[in-house]
Tab-separated table of C-alpha atoms and ligand atoms in Angstrom:
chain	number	residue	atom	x	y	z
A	1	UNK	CA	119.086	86.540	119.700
A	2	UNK	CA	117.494	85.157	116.632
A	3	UNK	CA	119.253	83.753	113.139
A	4	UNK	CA	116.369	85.999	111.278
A	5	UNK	CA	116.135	89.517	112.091
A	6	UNK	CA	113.477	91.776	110.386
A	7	UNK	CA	113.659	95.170	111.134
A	8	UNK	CA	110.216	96.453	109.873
A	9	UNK	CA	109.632	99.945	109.331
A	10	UNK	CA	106.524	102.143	108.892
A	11	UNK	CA	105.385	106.003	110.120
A	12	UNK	CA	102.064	105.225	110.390
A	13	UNK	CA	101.607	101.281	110.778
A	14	UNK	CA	97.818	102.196	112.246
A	15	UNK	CA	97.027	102.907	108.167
A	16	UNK	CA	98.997	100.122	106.614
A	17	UNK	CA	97.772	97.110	105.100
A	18	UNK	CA	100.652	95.682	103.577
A	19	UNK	CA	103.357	96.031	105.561
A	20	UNK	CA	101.055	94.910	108.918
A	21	UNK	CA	100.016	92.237	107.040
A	22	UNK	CA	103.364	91.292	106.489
A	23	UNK	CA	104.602	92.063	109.858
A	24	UNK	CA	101.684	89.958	111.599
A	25	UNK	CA	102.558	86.834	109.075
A	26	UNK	CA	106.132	87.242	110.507
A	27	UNK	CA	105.439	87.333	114.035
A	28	UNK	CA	103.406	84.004	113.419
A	29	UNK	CA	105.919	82.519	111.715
A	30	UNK	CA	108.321	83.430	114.711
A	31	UNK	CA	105.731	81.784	117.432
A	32	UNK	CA	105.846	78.489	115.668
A	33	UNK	CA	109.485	78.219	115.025
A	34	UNK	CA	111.970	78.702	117.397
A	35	UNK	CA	112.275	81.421	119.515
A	36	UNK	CA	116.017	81.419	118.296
A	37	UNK	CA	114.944	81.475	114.370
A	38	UNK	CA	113.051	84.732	113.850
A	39	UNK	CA	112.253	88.151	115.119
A	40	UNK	CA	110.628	90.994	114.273
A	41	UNK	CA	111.067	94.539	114.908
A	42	UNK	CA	108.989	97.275	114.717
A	43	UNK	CA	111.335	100.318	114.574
A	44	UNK	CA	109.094	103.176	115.057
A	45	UNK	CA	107.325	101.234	117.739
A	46	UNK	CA	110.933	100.648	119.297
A	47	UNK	CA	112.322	104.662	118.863
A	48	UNK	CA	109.495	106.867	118.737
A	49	UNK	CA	111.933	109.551	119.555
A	50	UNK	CA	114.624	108.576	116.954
A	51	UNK	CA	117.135	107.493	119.498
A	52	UNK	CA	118.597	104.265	117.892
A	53	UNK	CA	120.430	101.954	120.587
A	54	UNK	CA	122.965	101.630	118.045
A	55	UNK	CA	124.617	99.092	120.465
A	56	UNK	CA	121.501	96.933	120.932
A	57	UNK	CA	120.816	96.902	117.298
A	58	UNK	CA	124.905	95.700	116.257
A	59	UNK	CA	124.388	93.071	119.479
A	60	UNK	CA	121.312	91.851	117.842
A	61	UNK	CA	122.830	92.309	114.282
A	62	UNK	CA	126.530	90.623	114.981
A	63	UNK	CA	124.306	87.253	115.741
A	64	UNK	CA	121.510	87.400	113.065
A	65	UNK	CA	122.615	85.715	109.736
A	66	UNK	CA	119.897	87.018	107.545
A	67	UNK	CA	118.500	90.515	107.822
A	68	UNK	CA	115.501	91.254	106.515
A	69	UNK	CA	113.857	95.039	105.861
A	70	UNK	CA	110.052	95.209	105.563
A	71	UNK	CA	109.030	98.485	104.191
A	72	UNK	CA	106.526	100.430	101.924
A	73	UNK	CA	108.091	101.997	99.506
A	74	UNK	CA	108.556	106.234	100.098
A	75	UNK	CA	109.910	108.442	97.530
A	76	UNK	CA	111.661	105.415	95.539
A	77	UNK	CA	113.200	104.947	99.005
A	78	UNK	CA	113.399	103.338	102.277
A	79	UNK	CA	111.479	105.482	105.718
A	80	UNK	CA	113.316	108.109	107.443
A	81	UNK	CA	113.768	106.179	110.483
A	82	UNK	CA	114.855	102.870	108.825
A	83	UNK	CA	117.587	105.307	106.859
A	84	UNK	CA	118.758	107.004	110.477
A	85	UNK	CA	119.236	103.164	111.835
A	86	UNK	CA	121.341	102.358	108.619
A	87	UNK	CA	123.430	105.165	108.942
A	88	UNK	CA	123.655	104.353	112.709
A	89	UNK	CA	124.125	101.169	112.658
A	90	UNK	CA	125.935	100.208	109.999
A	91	UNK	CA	129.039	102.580	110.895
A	92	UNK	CA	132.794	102.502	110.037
A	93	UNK	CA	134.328	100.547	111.601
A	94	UNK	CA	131.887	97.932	112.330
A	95	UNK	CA	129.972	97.442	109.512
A	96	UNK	CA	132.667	98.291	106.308
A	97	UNK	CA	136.074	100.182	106.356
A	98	UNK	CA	139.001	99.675	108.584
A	99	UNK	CA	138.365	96.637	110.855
A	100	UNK	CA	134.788	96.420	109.543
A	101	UNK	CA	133.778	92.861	108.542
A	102	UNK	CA	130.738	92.304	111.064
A	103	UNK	CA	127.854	92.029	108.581
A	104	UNK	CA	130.165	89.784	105.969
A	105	UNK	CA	128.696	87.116	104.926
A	106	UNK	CA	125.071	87.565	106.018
A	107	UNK	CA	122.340	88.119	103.831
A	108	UNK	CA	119.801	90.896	103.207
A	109	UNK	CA	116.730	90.575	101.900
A	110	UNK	CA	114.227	93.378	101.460
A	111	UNK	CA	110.800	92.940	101.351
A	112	UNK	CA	108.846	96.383	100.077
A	113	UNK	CA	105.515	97.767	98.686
A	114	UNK	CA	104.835	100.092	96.728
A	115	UNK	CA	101.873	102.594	95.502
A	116	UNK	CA	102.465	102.053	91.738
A	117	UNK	CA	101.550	99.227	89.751
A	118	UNK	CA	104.229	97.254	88.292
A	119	UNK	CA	103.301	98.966	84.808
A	120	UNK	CA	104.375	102.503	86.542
A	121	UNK	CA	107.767	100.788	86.843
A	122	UNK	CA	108.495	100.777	83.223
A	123	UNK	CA	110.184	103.193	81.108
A	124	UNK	CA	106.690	103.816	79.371
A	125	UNK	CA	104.936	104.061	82.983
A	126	UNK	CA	104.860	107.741	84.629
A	127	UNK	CA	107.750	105.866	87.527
A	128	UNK	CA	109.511	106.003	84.037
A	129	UNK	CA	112.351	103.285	85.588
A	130	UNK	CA	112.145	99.383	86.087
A	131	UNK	CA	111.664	98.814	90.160
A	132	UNK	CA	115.329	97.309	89.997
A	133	UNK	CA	116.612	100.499	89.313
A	134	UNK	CA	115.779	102.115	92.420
A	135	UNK	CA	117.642	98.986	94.383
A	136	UNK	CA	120.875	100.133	93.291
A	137	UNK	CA	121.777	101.876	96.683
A	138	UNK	CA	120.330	98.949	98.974
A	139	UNK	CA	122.336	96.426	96.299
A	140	UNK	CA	125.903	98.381	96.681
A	141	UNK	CA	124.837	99.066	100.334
A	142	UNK	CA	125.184	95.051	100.737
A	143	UNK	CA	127.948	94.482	98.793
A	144	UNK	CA	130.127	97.421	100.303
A	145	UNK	CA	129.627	95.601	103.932
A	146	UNK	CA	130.076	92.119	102.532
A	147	UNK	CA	126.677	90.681	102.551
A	148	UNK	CA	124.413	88.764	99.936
A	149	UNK	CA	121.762	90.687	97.944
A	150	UNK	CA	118.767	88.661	97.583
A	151	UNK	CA	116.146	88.805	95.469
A	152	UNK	CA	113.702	91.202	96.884
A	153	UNK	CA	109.963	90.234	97.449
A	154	UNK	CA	107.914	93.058	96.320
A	155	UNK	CA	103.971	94.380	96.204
A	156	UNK	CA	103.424	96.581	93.628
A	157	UNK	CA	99.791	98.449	93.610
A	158	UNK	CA	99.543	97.460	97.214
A	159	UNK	CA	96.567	99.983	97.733
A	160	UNK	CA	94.616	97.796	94.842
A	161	UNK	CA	96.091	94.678	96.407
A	162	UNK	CA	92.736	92.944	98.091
A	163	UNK	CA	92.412	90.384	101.457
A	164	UNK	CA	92.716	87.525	99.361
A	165	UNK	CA	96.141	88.572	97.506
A	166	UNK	CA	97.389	90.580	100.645
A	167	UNK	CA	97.175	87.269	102.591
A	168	UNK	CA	98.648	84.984	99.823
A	169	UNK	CA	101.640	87.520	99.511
A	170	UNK	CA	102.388	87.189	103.295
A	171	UNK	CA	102.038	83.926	103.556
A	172	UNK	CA	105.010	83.718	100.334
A	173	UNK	CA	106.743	86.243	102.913
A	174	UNK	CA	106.616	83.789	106.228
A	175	UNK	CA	106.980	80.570	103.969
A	176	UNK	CA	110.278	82.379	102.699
A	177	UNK	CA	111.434	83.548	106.136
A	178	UNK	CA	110.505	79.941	107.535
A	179	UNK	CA	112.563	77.748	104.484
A	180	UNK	CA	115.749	80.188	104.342
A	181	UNK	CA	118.397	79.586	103.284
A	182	UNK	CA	116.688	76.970	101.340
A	183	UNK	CA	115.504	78.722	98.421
A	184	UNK	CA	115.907	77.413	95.163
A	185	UNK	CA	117.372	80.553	93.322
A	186	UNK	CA	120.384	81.189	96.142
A	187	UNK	CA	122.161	78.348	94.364
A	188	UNK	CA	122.100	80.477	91.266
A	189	UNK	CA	123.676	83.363	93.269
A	190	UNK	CA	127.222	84.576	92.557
A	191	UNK	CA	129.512	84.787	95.310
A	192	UNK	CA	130.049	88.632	96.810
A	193	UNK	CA	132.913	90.272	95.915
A	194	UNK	CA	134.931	92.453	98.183
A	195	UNK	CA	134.389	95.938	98.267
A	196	UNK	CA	137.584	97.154	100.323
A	197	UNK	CA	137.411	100.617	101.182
A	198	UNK	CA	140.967	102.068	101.308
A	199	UNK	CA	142.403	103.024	104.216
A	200	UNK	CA	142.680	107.114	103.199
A	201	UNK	CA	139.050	107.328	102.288
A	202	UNK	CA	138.799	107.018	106.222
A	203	UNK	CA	136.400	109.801	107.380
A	204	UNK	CA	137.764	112.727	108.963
A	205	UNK	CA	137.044	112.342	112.962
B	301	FMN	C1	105.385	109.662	101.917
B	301	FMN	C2	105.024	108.592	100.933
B	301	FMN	C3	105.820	108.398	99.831
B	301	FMN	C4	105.497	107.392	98.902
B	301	FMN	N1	106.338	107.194	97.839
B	301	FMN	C5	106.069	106.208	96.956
B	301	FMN	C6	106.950	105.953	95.876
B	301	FMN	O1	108.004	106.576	95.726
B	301	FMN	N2	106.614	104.989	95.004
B	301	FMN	C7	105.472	104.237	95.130
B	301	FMN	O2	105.230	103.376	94.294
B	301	FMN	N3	104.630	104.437	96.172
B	301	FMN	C8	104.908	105.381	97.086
B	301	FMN	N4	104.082	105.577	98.164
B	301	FMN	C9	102.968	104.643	98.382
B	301	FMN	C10	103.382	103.541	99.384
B	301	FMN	O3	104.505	102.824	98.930
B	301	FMN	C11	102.245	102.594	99.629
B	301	FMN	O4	101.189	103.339	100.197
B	301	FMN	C12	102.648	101.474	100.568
B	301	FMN	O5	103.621	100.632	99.997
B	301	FMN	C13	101.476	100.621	100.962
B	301	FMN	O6	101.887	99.808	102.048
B	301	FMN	P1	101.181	99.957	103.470
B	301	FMN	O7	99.796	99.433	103.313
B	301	FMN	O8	102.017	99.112	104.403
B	301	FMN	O9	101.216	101.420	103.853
B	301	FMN	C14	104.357	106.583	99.091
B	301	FMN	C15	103.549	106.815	100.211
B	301	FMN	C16	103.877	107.794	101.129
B	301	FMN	C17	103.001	107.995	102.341
């Protein structure tokens, strides 16, 4: 059970570069810490077969207190798989609605690349919409289950990104992942509201 739990997600991790990059800086940053500060899942490694131990995942979820979701960046989204083990894991119940406080309080931080250059992500760039825009369902997905947005540490143009930046940006990512929660900016952070969902907007069983 670790305090630091990224759940890393990518179809075809033998053709990344960022994301591996990114996973590898983790699982160094894990060996030199304590084996109770940090781990690092690879989800498609984990469920080739899409069967989520939704269990497993809440166990390891109920005693993390920041998550963390490494990703590349499909269709302005997050990977099939990664979206089956939110909808899995983060159920009624548990996660928001009636009874459902266990992520409240944590914090999730996303850490994504994506195939566009930063300039795409402009309303003048052919992604015609600032990144942030795109976060708004990961944002409210946080605050509806009581846990702290952070900022989100992104790669734009990762496919123009080379060695020498690729390895910089990971070692920001395990730096980060190693000082949490002692990052400047979290001071600046406003407290998260309650998003209560009432009692008859239950779904139907
Ligand atoms: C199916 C698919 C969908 C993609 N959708 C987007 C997208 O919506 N926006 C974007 O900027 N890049 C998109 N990309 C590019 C990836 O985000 C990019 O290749 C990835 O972040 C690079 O990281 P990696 O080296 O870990 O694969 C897509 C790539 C694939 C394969």
């Amino acid at each position: 059970m670790a305090e630091i739990l990224v759940i890393a997600a990518h179809p075809q991790l033998d053709h990344s570069h960022a994301t591996r990059a990114l996973m590898a800086a983790a699982a160094r940053a894990a060996s030199g810490a304590d084996p109770a500060r940090i781990a690092v899942r690879d989800l498609y490694a984990l469920y080739p077969d899409y069967f989520i131990d939704t269990a497993a995942e809440q166990a390891l979820l109920a005693e993390a207190r920041l998550l963390v979701w490494l990703h590349p960046v499909h269709w302005y989204s997050m990977p099939p798989l990664l979206k089956l083990w939110l909808d899995e894991v983060f159920a009624y119940g548990w996660a928001y609605g009636q009874g459902g406080r266990a992520l409240a309080g944590k914090d999730l931080w996303l850490a994504a690349s994506t195939g566009g250059p930063e300039a795409s992500y402009r309303p003048d760039g052919y992604n015609r919409y600032f990144f942030d825009a795109f976060l708004h369902p990961y944002e409210q997905t946080a605050a509806l289950v009581g846990m702290r947005w952070l900022p989100p540490l992104v790669l734009h143009g990762a496919h123009r990104t080379d060695a020498e930046e690729l390895a910089a940006h990971a070692e920001v990512f395990a730096q980060r992942l190693l000082s949490w929660p002692d990052w400047p900016e979290l001071a600046d952070l406003d407290t998260v509201e309650p998003c209560d969902v009432p009692a008859d907007a239950r779904p139907q069983d």
